[in-house]
mmCIF file of C-alpha atoms in Angstrom:
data_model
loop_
_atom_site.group_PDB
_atom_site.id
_atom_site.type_symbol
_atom_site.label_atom_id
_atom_site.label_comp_id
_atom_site.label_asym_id
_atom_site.label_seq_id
_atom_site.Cartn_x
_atom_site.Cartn_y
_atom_site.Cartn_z
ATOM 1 C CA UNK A 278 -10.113 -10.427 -2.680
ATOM 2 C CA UNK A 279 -8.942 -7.844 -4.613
ATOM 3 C CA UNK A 280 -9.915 -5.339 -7.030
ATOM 4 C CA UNK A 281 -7.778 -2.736 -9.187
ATOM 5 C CA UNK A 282 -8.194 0.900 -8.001
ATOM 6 C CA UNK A 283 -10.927 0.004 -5.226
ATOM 7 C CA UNK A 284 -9.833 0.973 -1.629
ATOM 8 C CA UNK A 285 -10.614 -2.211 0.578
ATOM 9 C CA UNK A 286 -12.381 0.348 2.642
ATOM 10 C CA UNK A 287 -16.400 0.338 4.065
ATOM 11 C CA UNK A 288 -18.551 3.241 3.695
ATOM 12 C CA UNK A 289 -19.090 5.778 0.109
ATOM 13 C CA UNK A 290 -16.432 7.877 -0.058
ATOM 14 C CA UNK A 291 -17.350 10.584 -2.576
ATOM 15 C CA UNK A 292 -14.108 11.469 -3.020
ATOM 16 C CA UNK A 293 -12.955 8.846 -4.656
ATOM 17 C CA UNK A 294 -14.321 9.405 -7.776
ATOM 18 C CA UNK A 295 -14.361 6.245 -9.695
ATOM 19 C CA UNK A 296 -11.344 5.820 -11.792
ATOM 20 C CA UNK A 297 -11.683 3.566 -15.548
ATOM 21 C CA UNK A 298 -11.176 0.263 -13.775
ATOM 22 C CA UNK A 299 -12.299 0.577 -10.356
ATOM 23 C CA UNK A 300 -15.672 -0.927 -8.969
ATOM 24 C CA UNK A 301 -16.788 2.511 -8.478
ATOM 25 C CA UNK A 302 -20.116 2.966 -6.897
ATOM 26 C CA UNK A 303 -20.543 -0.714 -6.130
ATOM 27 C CA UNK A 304 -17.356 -0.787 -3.817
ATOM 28 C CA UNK A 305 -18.994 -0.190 -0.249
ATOM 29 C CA UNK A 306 -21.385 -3.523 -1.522
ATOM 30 C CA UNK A 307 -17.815 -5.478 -2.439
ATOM 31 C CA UNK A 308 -16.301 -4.605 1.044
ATOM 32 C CA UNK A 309 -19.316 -5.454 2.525
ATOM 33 C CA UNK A 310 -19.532 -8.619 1.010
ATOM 34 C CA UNK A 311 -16.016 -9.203 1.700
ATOM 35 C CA UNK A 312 -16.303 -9.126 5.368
ATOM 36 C CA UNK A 313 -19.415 -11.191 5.425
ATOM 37 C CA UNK A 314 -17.173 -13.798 3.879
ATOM 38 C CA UNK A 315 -14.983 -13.518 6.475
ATOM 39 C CA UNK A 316 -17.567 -13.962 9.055
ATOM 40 C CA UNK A 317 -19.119 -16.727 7.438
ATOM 41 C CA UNK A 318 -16.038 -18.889 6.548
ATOM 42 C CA UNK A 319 -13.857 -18.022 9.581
ATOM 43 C CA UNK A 320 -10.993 -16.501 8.062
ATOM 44 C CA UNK A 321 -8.509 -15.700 11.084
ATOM 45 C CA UNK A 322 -6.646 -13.244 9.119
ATOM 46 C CA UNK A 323 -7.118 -10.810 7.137
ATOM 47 C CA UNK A 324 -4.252 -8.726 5.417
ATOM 48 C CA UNK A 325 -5.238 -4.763 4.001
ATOM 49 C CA UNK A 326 -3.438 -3.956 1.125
ATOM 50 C CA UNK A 327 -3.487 -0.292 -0.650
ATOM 51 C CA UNK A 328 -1.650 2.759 -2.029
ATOM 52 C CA UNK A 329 -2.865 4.486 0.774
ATOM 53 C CA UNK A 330 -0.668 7.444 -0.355
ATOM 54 C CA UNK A 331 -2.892 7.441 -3.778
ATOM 55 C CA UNK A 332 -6.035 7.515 -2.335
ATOM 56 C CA UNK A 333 -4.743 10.386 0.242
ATOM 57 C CA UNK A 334 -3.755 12.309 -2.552
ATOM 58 C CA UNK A 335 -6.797 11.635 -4.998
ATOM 59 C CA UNK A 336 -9.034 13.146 -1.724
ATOM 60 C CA UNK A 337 -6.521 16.501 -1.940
ATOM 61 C CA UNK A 338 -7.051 16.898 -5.311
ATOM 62 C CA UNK A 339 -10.463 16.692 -5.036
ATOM 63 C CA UNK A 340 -12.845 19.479 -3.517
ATOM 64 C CA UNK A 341 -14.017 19.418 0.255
ATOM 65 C CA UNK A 342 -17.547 20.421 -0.991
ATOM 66 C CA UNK A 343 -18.284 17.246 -2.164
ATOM 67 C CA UNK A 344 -18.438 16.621 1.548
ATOM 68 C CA UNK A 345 -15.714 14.562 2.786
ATOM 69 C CA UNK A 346 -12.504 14.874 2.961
ATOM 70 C CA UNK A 347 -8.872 12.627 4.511
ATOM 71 C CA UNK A 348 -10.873 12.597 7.963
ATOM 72 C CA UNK A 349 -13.838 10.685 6.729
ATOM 73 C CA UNK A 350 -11.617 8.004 4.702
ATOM 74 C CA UNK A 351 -9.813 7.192 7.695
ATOM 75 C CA UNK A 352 -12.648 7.026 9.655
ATOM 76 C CA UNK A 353 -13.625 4.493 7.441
ATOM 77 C CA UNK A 354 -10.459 2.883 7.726
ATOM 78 C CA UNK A 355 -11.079 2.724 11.483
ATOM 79 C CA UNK A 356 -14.834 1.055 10.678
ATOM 80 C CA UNK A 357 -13.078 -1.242 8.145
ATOM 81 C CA UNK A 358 -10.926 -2.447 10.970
ATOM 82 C CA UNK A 359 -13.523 -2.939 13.485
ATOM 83 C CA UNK A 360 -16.063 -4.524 11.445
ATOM 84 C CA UNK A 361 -13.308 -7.283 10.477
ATOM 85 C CA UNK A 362 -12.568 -7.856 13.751
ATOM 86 C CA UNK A 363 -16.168 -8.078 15.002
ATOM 87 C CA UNK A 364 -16.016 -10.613 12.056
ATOM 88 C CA UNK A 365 -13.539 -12.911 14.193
ATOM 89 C CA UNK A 366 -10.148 -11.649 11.896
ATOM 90 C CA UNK A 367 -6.763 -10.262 12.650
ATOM 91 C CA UNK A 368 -6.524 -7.408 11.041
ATOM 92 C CA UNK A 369 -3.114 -6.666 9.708
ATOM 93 C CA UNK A 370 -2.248 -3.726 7.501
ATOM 94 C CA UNK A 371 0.561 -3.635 4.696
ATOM 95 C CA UNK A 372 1.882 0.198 4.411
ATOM 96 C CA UNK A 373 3.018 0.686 0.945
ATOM 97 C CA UNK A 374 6.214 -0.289 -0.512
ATOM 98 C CA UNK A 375 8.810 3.104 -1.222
ATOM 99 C CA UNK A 376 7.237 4.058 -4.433
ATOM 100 C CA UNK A 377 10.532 5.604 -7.275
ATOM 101 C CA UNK A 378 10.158 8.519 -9.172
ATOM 102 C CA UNK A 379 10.391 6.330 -12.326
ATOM 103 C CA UNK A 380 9.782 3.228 -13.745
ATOM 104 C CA UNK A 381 11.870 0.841 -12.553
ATOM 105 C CA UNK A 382 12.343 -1.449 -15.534
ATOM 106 C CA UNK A 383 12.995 1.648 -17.886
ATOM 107 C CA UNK A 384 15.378 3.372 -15.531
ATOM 108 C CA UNK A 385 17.627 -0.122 -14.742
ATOM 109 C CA UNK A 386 17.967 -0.607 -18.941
ATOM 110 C CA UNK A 387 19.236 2.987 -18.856
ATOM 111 C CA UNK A 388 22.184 2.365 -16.432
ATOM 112 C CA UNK A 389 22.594 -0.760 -18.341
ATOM 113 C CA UNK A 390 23.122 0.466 -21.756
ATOM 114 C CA UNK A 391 25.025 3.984 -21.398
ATOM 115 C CA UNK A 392 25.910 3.845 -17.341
ATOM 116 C CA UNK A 393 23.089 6.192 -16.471
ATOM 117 C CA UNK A 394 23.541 6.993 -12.443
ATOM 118 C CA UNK A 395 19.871 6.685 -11.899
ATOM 119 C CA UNK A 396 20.555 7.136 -8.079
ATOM 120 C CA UNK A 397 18.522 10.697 -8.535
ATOM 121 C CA UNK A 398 15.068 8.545 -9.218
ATOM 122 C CA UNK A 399 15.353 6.191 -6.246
ATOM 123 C CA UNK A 400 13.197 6.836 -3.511
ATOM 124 C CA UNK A 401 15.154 7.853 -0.561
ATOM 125 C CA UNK A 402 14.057 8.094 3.612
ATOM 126 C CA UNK A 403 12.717 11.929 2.826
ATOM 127 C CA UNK A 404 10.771 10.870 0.062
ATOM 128 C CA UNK A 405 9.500 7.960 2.074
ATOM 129 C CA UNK A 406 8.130 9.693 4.785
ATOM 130 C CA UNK A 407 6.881 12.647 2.586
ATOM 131 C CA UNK A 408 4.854 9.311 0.945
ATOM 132 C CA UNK A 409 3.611 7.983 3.725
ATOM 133 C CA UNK A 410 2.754 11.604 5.986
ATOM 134 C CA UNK A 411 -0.906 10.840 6.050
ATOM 135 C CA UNK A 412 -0.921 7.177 6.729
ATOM 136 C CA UNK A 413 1.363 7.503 9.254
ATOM 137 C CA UNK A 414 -0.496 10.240 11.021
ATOM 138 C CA UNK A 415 -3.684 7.376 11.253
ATOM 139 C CA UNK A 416 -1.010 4.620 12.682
ATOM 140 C CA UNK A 417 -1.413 5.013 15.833
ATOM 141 C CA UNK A 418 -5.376 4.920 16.215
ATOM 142 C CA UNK A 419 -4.943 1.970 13.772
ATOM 143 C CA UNK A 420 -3.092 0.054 16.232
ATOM 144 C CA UNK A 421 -4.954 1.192 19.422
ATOM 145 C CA UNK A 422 -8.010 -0.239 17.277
ATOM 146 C CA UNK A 423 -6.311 -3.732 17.452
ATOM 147 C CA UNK A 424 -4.465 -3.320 13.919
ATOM 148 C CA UNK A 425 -1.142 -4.945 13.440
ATOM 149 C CA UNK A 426 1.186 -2.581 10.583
ATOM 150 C CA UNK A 427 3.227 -4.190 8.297
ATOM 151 C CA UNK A 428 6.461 -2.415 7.009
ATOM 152 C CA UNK A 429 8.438 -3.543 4.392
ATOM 153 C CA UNK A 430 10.519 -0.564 3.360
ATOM 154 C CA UNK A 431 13.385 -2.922 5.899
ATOM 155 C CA UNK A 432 13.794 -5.504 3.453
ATOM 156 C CA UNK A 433 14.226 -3.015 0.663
ATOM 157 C CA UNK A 434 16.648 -0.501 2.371
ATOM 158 C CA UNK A 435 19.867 -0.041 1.022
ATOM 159 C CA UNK A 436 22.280 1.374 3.706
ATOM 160 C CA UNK A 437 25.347 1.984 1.789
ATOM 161 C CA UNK A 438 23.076 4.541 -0.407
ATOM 162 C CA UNK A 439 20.589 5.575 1.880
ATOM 163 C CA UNK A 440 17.658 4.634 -0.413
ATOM 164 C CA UNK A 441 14.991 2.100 -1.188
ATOM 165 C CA UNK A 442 16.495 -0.910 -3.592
ATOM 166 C CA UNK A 443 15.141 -1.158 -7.568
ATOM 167 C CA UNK A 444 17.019 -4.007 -7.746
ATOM 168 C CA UNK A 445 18.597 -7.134 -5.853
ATOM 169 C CA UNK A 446 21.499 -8.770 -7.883
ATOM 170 C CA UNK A 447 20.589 -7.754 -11.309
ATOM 171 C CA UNK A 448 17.056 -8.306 -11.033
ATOM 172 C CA UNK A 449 14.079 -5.458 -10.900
ATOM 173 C CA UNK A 450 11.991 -5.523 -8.031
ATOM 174 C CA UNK A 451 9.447 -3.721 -9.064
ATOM 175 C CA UNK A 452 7.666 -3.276 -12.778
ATOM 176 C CA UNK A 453 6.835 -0.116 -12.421
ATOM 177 C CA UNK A 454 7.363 2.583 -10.145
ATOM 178 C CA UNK A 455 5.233 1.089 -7.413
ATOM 179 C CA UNK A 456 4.341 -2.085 -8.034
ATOM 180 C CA UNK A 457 6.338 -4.953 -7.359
ATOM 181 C CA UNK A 458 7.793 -7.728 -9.585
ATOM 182 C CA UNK A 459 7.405 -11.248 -8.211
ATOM 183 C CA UNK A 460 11.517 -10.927 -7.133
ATOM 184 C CA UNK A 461 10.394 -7.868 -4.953
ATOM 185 C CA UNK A 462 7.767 -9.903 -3.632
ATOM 186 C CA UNK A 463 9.795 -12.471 -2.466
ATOM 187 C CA UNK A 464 12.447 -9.759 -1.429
ATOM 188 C CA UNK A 465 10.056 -8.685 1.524
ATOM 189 C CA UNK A 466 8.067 -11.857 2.152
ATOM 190 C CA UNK A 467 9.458 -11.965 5.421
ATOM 191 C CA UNK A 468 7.266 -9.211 6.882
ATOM 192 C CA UNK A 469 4.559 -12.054 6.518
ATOM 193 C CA UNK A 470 6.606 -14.495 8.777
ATOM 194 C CA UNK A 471 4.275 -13.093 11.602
ATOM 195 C CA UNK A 472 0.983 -14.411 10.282
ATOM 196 C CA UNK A 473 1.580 -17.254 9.101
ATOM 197 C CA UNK A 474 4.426 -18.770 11.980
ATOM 198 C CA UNK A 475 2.290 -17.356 15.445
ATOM 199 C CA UNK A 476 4.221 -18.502 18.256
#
């Protein structure tokens, strides 16, 4: 189940004002809905996928008079978690992939055509954790709440630069600057091992 620009989140955020292509007001109802489905059909596992970072940021930007703020998201996050599991699911939770300062595509035909050393726009550990500050500051509660994390910044490392990979043998892994291509996909799909091959 998934929606573009709709955190898979309960409760009405304020905050997050409805963007052109989101659900908007009518996303607490879909998340709702969502976990009724997993209730009623007995789906074991359920996997949270988000730009957590983007959401984090659109609640900075916005103003704390509207009467939330990065607290009340993640105590949503927390209800999310619990309600899913009082729903009979695993909860797992996917952090975001290292998001580049560029698109990906654009910046690969540039060091293709005239050598550009695009090494400057790759997303390195600093810019990871500066990314991530927010989520990773809810982690822990996530996890004493019964949430399993998924990382897959791992399978995208690259240790002889000491950044995040744009590409894997000539071929873009992601299509824009945070989105993976179907190559990237399959570049991590190991973090998924776990879910699907319980021991």
């Amino acid at each position: 189940a998934w929606y573009t620009s709709t955190a898979p989140v309960l409760g009405d955020l304020q905050l997050l004002n409805p963007e052109k292509f989101s659900l908007g007001h009518d996303r607490p109802l879909w998340a709702e809905t969502i976990i009724e489905y997993v209730r009623s059909n007995g789906i074991p596992n359920v996997v949270l996928v988000a730009r957590w970072s983007g959401y984090y940021k659109g609640i900075l930007n916005e103003s704390i008079e509207n009467g939330t703020g990065i607290a009340d998201f993640n105590s949503n996050l927390l209800k999310t978690v619990n309600a899913l599991q009082n729903a009979g699911a695993l909860v797992w939770i996917f952090k975001e992939v290292p998001n580049h300062k560029v698109f990906v595509p654009k910046a690969l035909i540039k060091k293709e055509l005239f050598g550009t050393d695009i090494s400057q726009y790759t997303c390195d550990l600093n810019e990871l954790i500066s990314q991530n500050i927010y989520f990773d500051e809810m982690e822990a509660k996530l996890v004493l709440a019964g949430a399993k994390i998924l990382d897959a910044s791992d399978f995208l490392y690259n240790k002889d630069h000491n950044n995040y990979l744009m590409e894997y043998q000539g071929t873009a892994l992601y299509y824009d600057n945070q989105h993976l291509t179907i190559e990237g996909a399959e570049k991590i799909s190991g973090i998924f091992e776990p879910i699907f091959y319980k021991k």
